[in-house]
mmCIF file of C-alpha atoms in Angstrom:
data_model
loop_
_atom_site.group_PDB
_atom_site.id
_atom_site.type_symbol
_atom_site.label_atom_id
_atom_site.label_comp_id
_atom_site.label_asym_id
_atom_site.label_seq_id
_atom_site.Cartn_x
_atom_site.Cartn_y
_atom_site.Cartn_z
ATOM 1 C CA MET A 1 56.212 141.199 141.274
ATOM 2 C CA SER A 2 58.145 138.842 143.561
ATOM 3 C CA ASN A 3 57.130 138.354 147.176
ATOM 4 C CA PRO A 4 60.067 136.901 149.130
ATOM 5 C CA ALA A 5 58.084 137.306 152.360
ATOM 6 C CA VAL A 6 55.931 134.350 151.273
ATOM 7 C CA THR A 7 57.286 130.906 152.112
ATOM 8 C CA VAL A 8 56.158 127.935 150.007
ATOM 9 C CA LEU A 9 56.823 124.289 150.815
ATOM 10 C CA VAL A 10 57.934 122.344 147.729
ATOM 11 C CA PRO A 11 58.817 118.661 147.316
ATOM 12 C CA GLY A 12 62.194 117.399 146.173
ATOM 13 C CA TRP A 13 60.757 116.065 142.899
ATOM 14 C CA MET A 14 59.626 119.500 141.706
ATOM 15 C CA HIS A 15 60.436 120.053 138.031
ATOM 16 C CA ASP A 16 63.293 122.491 137.425
ATOM 17 C CA HIS A 17 61.269 125.016 135.429
ATOM 18 C CA ALA A 18 58.464 125.128 137.991
ATOM 19 C CA ARG A 19 60.982 125.389 140.849
ATOM 20 C CA HIS A 20 62.633 128.312 139.037
ATOM 21 C CA MET A 21 59.237 129.994 138.581
ATOM 22 C CA LEU A 22 58.476 129.662 142.281
ATOM 23 C CA GLY A 23 62.005 130.501 143.415
ATOM 24 C CA ALA A 24 61.844 133.791 141.530
ATOM 25 C CA GLN A 25 58.737 134.720 143.511
ATOM 26 C CA PHE A 26 58.931 133.146 146.939
ATOM 27 C CA ASN A 27 61.133 131.803 149.680
ATOM 28 C CA LEU A 28 61.149 128.012 149.137
ATOM 29 C CA VAL A 29 61.422 125.299 151.754
ATOM 30 C CA GLU A 30 62.130 121.897 150.217
ATOM 31 C CA THR A 31 61.395 118.508 151.778
ATOM 32 C CA PRO A 32 61.775 115.111 150.093
ATOM 33 C CA ASP A 33 58.331 114.080 151.320
ATOM 34 C CA CYS A 34 55.510 115.344 153.487
ATOM 35 C CA ASP A 35 57.103 114.449 156.826
ATOM 36 C CA ILE A 36 56.862 118.023 158.016
ATOM 37 C CA HIS A 37 56.442 117.065 161.651
ATOM 38 C CA SER A 38 59.939 115.639 162.099
ATOM 39 C CA ARG A 39 61.786 117.636 159.423
ATOM 40 C CA LEU A 40 60.622 121.205 159.960
ATOM 41 C CA SER A 41 60.886 123.406 163.021
ATOM 42 C CA GLN A 42 57.813 125.115 164.387
ATOM 43 C CA GLU A 43 59.239 128.448 163.225
ATOM 44 C CA ILE A 44 59.429 127.233 159.621
ATOM 45 C CA ARG A 45 55.982 125.644 159.812
ATOM 46 C CA ASP A 46 54.569 128.937 161.041
ATOM 47 C CA SER A 47 56.080 130.732 158.046
ATOM 48 C CA ILE A 48 54.638 128.440 155.346
ATOM 49 C CA ARG A 49 51.720 129.959 153.448
ATOM 50 C CA GLY A 50 51.643 127.707 150.368
ATOM 51 C CA VAL A 51 52.237 124.015 149.683
ATOM 52 C CA ALA A 52 52.982 122.199 146.422
ATOM 53 C CA CYS A 53 52.166 118.507 146.680
ATOM 54 C CA ARG A 54 51.402 115.229 144.967
ATOM 55 C CA THR A 55 51.120 113.088 148.101
ATOM 56 C CA ARG A 56 48.538 112.778 150.837
ATOM 57 C CA ILE A 57 47.673 115.990 152.661
ATOM 58 C CA ASP A 58 45.502 115.096 155.638
ATOM 59 C CA SER A 59 43.980 117.185 158.405
ATOM 60 C CA ARG A 60 47.001 116.656 160.656
ATOM 61 C CA PHE A 61 49.286 118.058 157.963
ATOM 62 C CA ILE A 62 46.991 121.048 157.421
ATOM 63 C CA ASP A 63 46.692 121.780 161.137
ATOM 64 C CA ALA A 64 50.492 121.725 161.492
ATOM 65 C CA LEU A 65 50.759 124.782 159.219
ATOM 66 C CA PRO A 66 48.770 127.506 161.007
ATOM 67 C CA ASN A 67 49.256 130.184 158.306
ATOM 68 C CA LEU A 68 48.630 128.002 155.272
ATOM 69 C CA GLU A 69 46.531 129.656 152.545
ATOM 70 C CA ILE A 70 46.778 127.368 149.511
ATOM 71 C CA ILE A 71 47.493 123.722 148.682
ATOM 72 C CA ALA A 72 48.498 123.304 145.036
ATOM 73 C CA SER A 73 48.006 119.660 144.055
ATOM 74 C CA TYR A 74 49.905 118.078 141.160
ATOM 75 C CA GLY A 75 47.346 116.176 139.086
ATOM 76 C CA VAL A 76 43.667 116.235 138.230
ATOM 77 C CA GLY A 77 42.593 113.965 141.053
ATOM 78 C CA TYR A 78 42.880 115.564 144.485
ATOM 79 C CA ASP A 79 41.423 112.726 146.563
ATOM 80 C CA GLY A 80 44.685 112.628 148.536
ATOM 81 C CA VAL A 81 43.979 116.115 149.896
ATOM 82 C CA ASP A 82 41.477 116.590 152.693
ATOM 83 C CA ALA A 83 39.774 119.379 150.758
ATOM 84 C CA ILE A 84 36.820 119.545 153.148
ATOM 85 C CA HIS A 85 39.082 120.196 156.122
ATOM 86 C CA ALA A 86 41.046 122.704 154.061
ATOM 87 C CA ARG A 87 37.869 124.561 153.148
ATOM 88 C CA SER A 88 36.811 124.655 156.802
ATOM 89 C CA LYS A 89 39.999 126.605 157.458
ATOM 90 C CA ASN A 90 39.601 128.872 154.388
ATOM 91 C CA ILE A 91 42.495 127.179 152.608
ATOM 92 C CA ILE A 92 42.130 126.962 148.853
ATOM 93 C CA VAL A 93 42.997 123.742 146.990
ATOM 94 C CA THR A 94 44.007 123.712 143.327
ATOM 95 C CA ASN A 95 44.668 120.946 140.811
ATOM 96 C CA THR A 96 46.073 120.719 137.267
ATOM 97 C CA PRO A 97 43.232 119.889 134.860
ATOM 98 C CA ASP A 98 43.179 120.131 131.049
ATOM 99 C CA VAL A 99 46.950 120.151 130.437
ATOM 100 C CA LEU A 100 46.982 116.344 130.676
ATOM 101 C CA ASN A 101 43.668 115.473 128.991
ATOM 102 C CA GLU A 102 45.016 114.499 125.587
ATOM 103 C CA GLU A 103 47.998 112.589 126.984
ATOM 104 C CA VAL A 104 45.798 110.495 129.274
ATOM 105 C CA ALA A 105 43.337 109.859 126.453
ATOM 106 C CA ASP A 106 46.183 108.703 124.192
ATOM 107 C CA LEU A 107 47.397 106.250 126.819
ATOM 108 C CA THR A 108 43.859 104.998 127.397
ATOM 109 C CA LEU A 109 43.510 104.002 123.751
ATOM 110 C CA GLY A 110 46.988 102.516 123.793
ATOM 111 C CA LEU A 111 46.110 100.404 126.811
ATOM 112 C CA LEU A 112 42.858 99.256 125.230
ATOM 113 C CA LEU A 113 44.661 98.226 122.035
ATOM 114 C CA SER A 114 47.365 96.502 124.055
ATOM 115 C CA VAL A 115 44.747 94.437 125.859
ATOM 116 C CA VAL A 116 42.618 93.347 122.913
ATOM 117 C CA ARG A 117 45.499 92.767 120.473
ATOM 118 C CA GLU A 118 47.935 91.399 123.081
ATOM 119 C CA ILE A 119 50.687 93.854 122.140
ATOM 120 C CA PRO A 120 52.841 93.274 125.285
ATOM 121 C CA LYS A 121 52.661 89.493 124.797
ATOM 122 C CA ALA A 122 53.550 89.779 121.113
ATOM 123 C CA HIS A 123 56.497 92.016 121.967
ATOM 124 C CA ALA A 124 57.754 89.476 124.515
ATOM 125 C CA PHE A 125 57.296 86.705 121.928
ATOM 126 C CA VAL A 126 59.784 88.437 119.604
ATOM 127 C CA ARG A 127 62.183 89.442 122.389
ATOM 128 C CA GLU A 128 62.349 85.864 123.620
ATOM 129 C CA GLY A 129 63.369 84.603 120.178
ATOM 130 C CA ARG A 130 60.249 82.497 119.615
ATOM 131 C CA TRP A 131 59.333 84.083 116.260
ATOM 132 C CA THR A 132 62.099 82.105 114.535
ATOM 133 C CA THR A 133 60.476 78.786 115.445
ATOM 134 C CA SER A 134 56.734 79.520 115.483
ATOM 135 C CA GLU A 135 54.071 82.048 114.565
ATOM 136 C CA TYR A 136 52.372 84.190 117.167
ATOM 137 C CA PRO A 137 48.814 82.889 117.662
ATOM 138 C CA LEU A 138 45.828 84.909 116.467
ATOM 139 C CA SER A 139 44.534 87.304 119.089
ATOM 140 C CA ARG A 140 41.246 86.129 120.477
ATOM 141 C CA LEU A 141 39.908 89.661 120.899
ATOM 142 C CA THR A 142 39.375 92.596 118.570
ATOM 143 C CA LEU A 143 37.924 96.092 118.674
ATOM 144 C CA ARG A 144 35.614 95.273 115.810
ATOM 145 C CA ASN A 145 31.903 94.879 116.561
ATOM 146 C CA ARG A 146 32.216 96.459 119.964
ATOM 147 C CA ARG A 147 30.469 99.196 121.885
ATOM 148 C CA VAL A 148 32.439 101.201 124.420
ATOM 149 C CA GLY A 149 31.020 102.531 127.661
ATOM 150 C CA ILE A 150 32.800 105.397 129.400
ATOM 151 C CA TYR A 151 32.352 105.719 133.144
ATOM 152 C CA GLY A 152 32.915 109.431 133.705
ATOM 153 C CA MET A 153 32.228 111.869 130.867
ATOM 154 C CA GLY A 154 34.434 114.676 132.123
ATOM 155 C CA ARG A 155 37.235 116.458 130.291
ATOM 156 C CA ILE A 156 39.306 113.313 129.788
ATOM 157 C CA GLY A 157 36.248 111.176 129.076
ATOM 158 C CA ARG A 158 35.324 113.435 126.170
ATOM 159 C CA CYS A 159 38.850 113.166 124.748
ATOM 160 C CA VAL A 160 38.693 109.381 124.981
ATOM 161 C CA ALA A 161 35.245 109.323 123.365
ATOM 162 C CA ARG A 162 36.493 111.310 120.350
ATOM 163 C CA ARG A 163 39.272 108.790 119.837
ATOM 164 C CA ILE A 164 36.897 105.847 120.163
ATOM 165 C CA GLU A 165 34.629 107.432 117.546
ATOM 166 C CA ALA A 166 37.589 107.716 115.170
ATOM 167 C CA PHE A 167 37.887 103.927 115.350
ATOM 168 C CA GLY A 168 34.307 103.643 114.117
ATOM 169 C CA ILE A 169 33.039 102.347 117.444
ATOM 170 C CA PRO A 170 29.835 103.596 119.111
ATOM 171 C CA VAL A 171 30.142 105.237 122.539
ATOM 172 C CA ALA A 172 27.811 105.366 125.523
ATOM 173 C CA TYR A 173 28.470 106.703 129.005
ATOM 174 C CA HIS A 174 27.448 106.987 132.641
ATOM 175 C CA SER A 175 28.175 109.891 134.960
ATOM 176 C CA ARG A 176 26.338 111.578 137.820
ATOM 177 C CA ARG A 177 24.259 113.527 135.329
ATOM 178 C CA PRO A 178 24.055 113.887 131.522
ATOM 179 C CA ALA A 179 26.982 115.886 130.148
ATOM 180 C CA ASP A 180 26.229 119.142 128.341
ATOM 181 C CA GLY A 181 26.814 119.120 124.609
ATOM 182 C CA VAL A 182 27.329 115.361 124.394
ATOM 183 C CA ALA A 183 25.283 113.288 121.957
ATOM 184 C CA TYR A 184 26.393 109.841 123.145
ATOM 185 C CA ASP A 185 23.804 107.573 124.745
ATOM 186 C CA TYR A 186 23.517 108.272 128.458
ATOM 187 C CA PHE A 187 22.736 105.623 131.065
ATOM 188 C CA SER A 188 21.603 106.704 134.510
ATOM 189 C CA SER A 189 23.269 103.754 136.223
ATOM 190 C CA LEU A 190 26.643 102.077 135.783
ATOM 191 C CA LEU A 191 25.038 98.638 135.731
ATOM 192 C CA GLU A 192 22.716 99.627 132.876
ATOM 193 C CA LEU A 193 25.709 100.926 130.951
ATOM 194 C CA ALA A 194 27.641 97.687 131.520
ATOM 195 C CA HIS A 195 24.718 95.645 130.160
ATOM 196 C CA ALA A 196 24.699 97.802 127.007
ATOM 197 C CA VAL A 197 28.433 97.621 126.176
ATOM 198 C CA ASN A 198 31.288 95.130 126.085
ATOM 199 C CA VAL A 199 34.139 97.535 126.818
ATOM 200 C CA LEU A 200 34.015 99.637 129.978
ATOM 201 C CA ILE A 201 36.546 102.440 130.507
ATOM 202 C CA ALA A 202 36.640 104.004 133.979
ATOM 203 C CA ILE A 203 37.812 107.626 134.144
ATOM 204 C CA VAL A 204 36.321 108.778 137.435
ATOM 205 C CA PRO A 205 38.092 110.194 140.497
ATOM 206 C CA GLY A 206 38.556 108.321 143.718
ATOM 207 C CA HIS A 207 35.848 109.277 146.199
ATOM 208 C CA ASP A 208 33.441 107.649 148.643
ATOM 209 C CA SER A 209 30.739 107.868 145.972
ATOM 210 C CA THR A 210 32.841 105.929 143.426
ATOM 211 C CA ALA A 211 34.556 103.412 145.734
ATOM 212 C CA LYS A 212 34.238 99.831 144.410
ATOM 213 C CA THR A 213 31.434 100.835 142.055
ATOM 214 C CA VAL A 214 32.940 98.562 139.398
ATOM 215 C CA ASN A 215 31.877 95.441 141.260
ATOM 216 C CA ALA A 216 31.111 91.808 140.473
ATOM 217 C CA GLU A 217 27.651 92.621 139.127
ATOM 218 C CA VAL A 218 28.947 95.312 136.771
ATOM 219 C CA LEU A 219 31.755 93.086 135.513
ATOM 220 C CA SER A 220 29.373 90.196 134.932
ATOM 221 C CA ALA A 221 27.125 92.485 132.889
ATOM 222 C CA LEU A 222 29.977 93.080 130.418
ATOM 223 C CA GLY A 223 29.848 89.407 129.445
ATOM 224 C CA PRO A 224 32.519 86.844 128.513
ATOM 225 C CA GLU A 225 33.845 89.032 125.673
ATOM 226 C CA GLY A 226 33.979 92.016 127.996
ATOM 227 C CA VAL A 227 37.031 94.205 128.495
ATOM 228 C CA PHE A 228 37.592 96.567 131.414
ATOM 229 C CA ILE A 229 40.045 99.496 131.352
ATOM 230 C CA ASN A 230 40.815 101.735 134.335
ATOM 231 C CA VAL A 231 42.735 105.014 134.055
ATOM 232 C CA GLY A 232 40.899 106.760 136.901
ATOM 233 C CA ARG A 233 41.624 105.532 140.418
ATOM 234 C CA GLY A 234 42.210 102.014 141.692
ATOM 235 C CA THR A 235 39.678 102.490 144.473
ATOM 236 C CA VAL A 236 36.878 102.600 141.879
ATOM 237 C CA VAL A 237 37.227 98.832 141.395
ATOM 238 C CA ASP A 238 36.428 95.919 143.678
ATOM 239 C CA GLU A 239 39.767 94.287 142.908
ATOM 240 C CA GLN A 240 38.860 90.889 144.335
ATOM 241 C CA ALA A 241 35.785 90.859 142.102
ATOM 242 C CA LEU A 242 37.956 91.820 139.117
ATOM 243 C CA ILE A 243 40.472 89.065 139.855
ATOM 244 C CA GLY A 244 37.621 86.576 140.126
ATOM 245 C CA ALA A 245 36.015 87.754 136.891
ATOM 246 C CA LEU A 246 39.300 87.441 134.984
ATOM 247 C CA ARG A 247 40.159 84.088 136.529
ATOM 248 C CA THR A 248 36.794 82.497 135.722
ATOM 249 C CA GLY A 249 36.283 84.058 132.290
ATOM 250 C CA THR A 250 33.366 86.186 133.430
ATOM 251 C CA ILE A 251 35.101 88.884 131.353
ATOM 252 C CA ALA A 252 37.794 88.348 128.748
ATOM 253 C CA ALA A 253 40.516 90.794 129.766
ATOM 254 C CA ALA A 254 41.387 93.992 131.588
ATOM 255 C CA GLY A 255 43.959 96.776 131.493
ATOM 256 C CA LEU A 256 44.840 98.899 134.519
ATOM 257 C CA ASP A 257 46.950 102.023 134.783
ATOM 258 C CA VAL A 258 45.960 102.353 138.447
ATOM 259 C CA ILE A 259 45.444 99.972 141.355
ATOM 260 C CA ALA A 260 44.138 100.540 144.864
ATOM 261 C CA ASN A 261 47.372 99.893 146.778
ATOM 262 C CA GLU A 262 49.887 101.068 144.217
ATOM 263 C CA PRO A 263 52.735 100.409 143.749
ATOM 264 C CA VAL A 264 52.119 97.068 145.490
ATOM 265 C CA VAL A 265 50.569 94.588 143.033
ATOM 266 C CA SER A 266 49.113 91.416 144.494
ATOM 267 C CA ARG A 267 50.386 88.000 143.442
ATOM 268 C CA ASP A 268 46.864 87.124 142.340
ATOM 269 C CA MET A 269 46.912 90.015 139.874
ATOM 270 C CA LEU A 270 50.380 89.219 138.567
ATOM 271 C CA ALA A 271 49.334 85.618 137.915
ATOM 272 C CA LEU A 272 46.581 86.642 135.490
ATOM 273 C CA GLU A 273 47.591 86.278 131.828
ATOM 274 C CA ASN A 274 44.566 88.305 130.721
ATOM 275 C CA LEU A 275 45.448 91.351 132.843
ATOM 276 C CA THR A 276 47.743 94.146 131.642
ATOM 277 C CA ILE A 277 49.039 96.507 134.351
ATOM 278 C CA LEU A 278 50.911 99.766 133.819
ATOM 279 C CA PRO A 279 52.707 101.748 136.572
ATOM 280 C CA HIS A 280 50.309 104.740 136.639
ATOM 281 C CA ILE A 281 51.808 106.439 133.582
ATOM 282 C CA ALA A 282 48.774 107.926 131.812
ATOM 283 C CA SER A 283 50.114 111.486 132.040
ATOM 284 C CA ALA A 284 53.758 110.488 132.388
ATOM 285 C CA SER A 285 55.522 112.171 129.493
ATOM 286 C CA VAL A 286 58.141 114.841 130.038
ATOM 287 C CA ALA A 287 56.077 117.423 128.161
ATOM 288 C CA THR A 288 52.840 116.805 130.035
ATOM 289 C CA ARG A 289 54.348 116.461 133.496
ATOM 290 C CA THR A 290 56.264 119.703 132.914
ATOM 291 C CA ALA A 291 53.033 121.445 131.908
ATOM 292 C CA MET A 292 51.333 120.110 135.043
ATOM 293 C CA ALA A 293 54.137 121.365 137.281
ATOM 294 C CA ASP A 294 54.063 124.766 135.571
ATOM 295 C CA LEU A 295 50.303 125.061 136.149
ATOM 296 C CA LEU A 296 50.810 124.122 139.795
ATOM 297 C CA ALA A 297 53.386 126.908 140.071
ATOM 298 C CA ARG A 298 51.167 129.419 138.265
ATOM 299 C CA ASN A 299 48.344 128.662 140.714
ATOM 300 C CA LEU A 300 50.592 129.556 143.648
ATOM 301 C CA ILE A 301 51.891 132.691 141.937
ATOM 302 C CA ALA A 302 48.408 133.849 140.949
ATOM 303 C CA TRP A 303 47.072 133.324 144.451
ATOM 304 C CA PHE A 304 49.728 135.408 146.157
ATOM 305 C CA GLN A 305 49.703 138.086 143.455
ATOM 306 C CA SER A 306 45.957 138.528 142.990
ATOM 307 C CA GLY A 307 44.143 136.396 145.571
ATOM 308 C CA ALA A 308 42.579 134.262 142.827
ATOM 309 C CA ALA A 309 43.951 130.872 141.775
ATOM 310 C CA ILE A 310 43.744 129.688 138.154
ATOM 311 C CA THR A 311 42.265 126.230 138.679
ATOM 312 C CA PRO A 312 40.680 125.910 142.134
ATOM 313 C CA VAL A 313 38.871 122.642 142.776
ATOM 314 C CA PRO A 314 35.088 122.732 143.285
#
């Protein structure tokens, strides 16, 4: 049953199918960004009861919408939403888990392979016409004789682990506590895990408890053949320590789908031949992003129809 009395704030990027789902149910107010203070009148702000977002939602934003009931976040990570402040005002926050697990896990393995087998460099070698005059050099690194450590054995971590196993590579992991139903070796500290493996894949959310936990000591523990992959959040890594480790050969190579200040990449990072950087595309296929947007929309619809969202955050 539609409820045109409910007004929902939606961003300009909203996928067509999700916008149609919401438009059939609610009165929509569209803004190209979250600049609600200069773009929306107080009357409109007073009418907004739901928000769809993928950008930062801070306490000032929340306080500007006095009748807000739900913030539907686009993505698994919701570190950009001040969920604690929202909860203090009885505002529910939702995210879009599960629908992107396999896609992110696929990209993670693709990034790992690209790093150890130098796939981007080999592609450029052919594109630049060098194959006609010389052979591409042997890749220094390989996946053979490795052990992979996963930092964060959540939904996506489990999907990555299954893929790693299919390559015949042993898996170990570190998370806040041992994961139920997981037989991989568990390490109670990230440093202990890093000492036990030579590939570390970070798949943890950005939070005060994870900030810069991949530091110089952890990177050093991976050793000179070590490889670091990050598909979680850029804030998890001490980026200066990572740059130093790559520059000095403390580790062999790294692949990042996320950085702390994205999309701004430092010159120091760009100068590193042993660093592969992607523009935060782990879930970025049409099919998966459409599924994420649809789940965001279904959370809003479910909340205003039944008072219970589908995927509320903890």
